[in-house]
Tab-separated table of C-alpha atoms in Angstrom:
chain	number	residue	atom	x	y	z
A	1	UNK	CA	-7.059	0.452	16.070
A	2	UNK	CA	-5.781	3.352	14.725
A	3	UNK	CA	-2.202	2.259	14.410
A	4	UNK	CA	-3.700	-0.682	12.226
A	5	UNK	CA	-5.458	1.915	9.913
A	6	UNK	CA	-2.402	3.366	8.982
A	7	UNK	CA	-0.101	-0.213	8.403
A	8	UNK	CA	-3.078	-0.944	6.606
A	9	UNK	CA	-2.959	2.125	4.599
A	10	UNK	CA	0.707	2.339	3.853
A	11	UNK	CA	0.866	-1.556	2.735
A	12	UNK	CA	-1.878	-1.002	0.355
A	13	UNK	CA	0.013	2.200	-1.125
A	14	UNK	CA	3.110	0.029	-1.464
A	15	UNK	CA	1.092	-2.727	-2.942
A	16	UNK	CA	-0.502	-0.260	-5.747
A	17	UNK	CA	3.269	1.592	-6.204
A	18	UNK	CA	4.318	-1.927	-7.156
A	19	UNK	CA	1.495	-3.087	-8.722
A	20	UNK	CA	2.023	0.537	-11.312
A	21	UNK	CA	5.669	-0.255	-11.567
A	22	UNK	CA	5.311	-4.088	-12.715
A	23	UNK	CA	2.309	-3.101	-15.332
A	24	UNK	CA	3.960	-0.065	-17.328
């Protein structure tokens, strides 16, 4: 449960890193 939390997490902070580098 917890593990899933935190792959969770870190693919949403990749996603928005991403997301921030395609709309500068």
């Amino acid at each position: 449960m917890l593990e899933g939390f935190f792959v969770t997490a870190s693919l949403l902070t990749l996603f928005y890193f991403v997301y921030m580098e395609i709309t500068d």
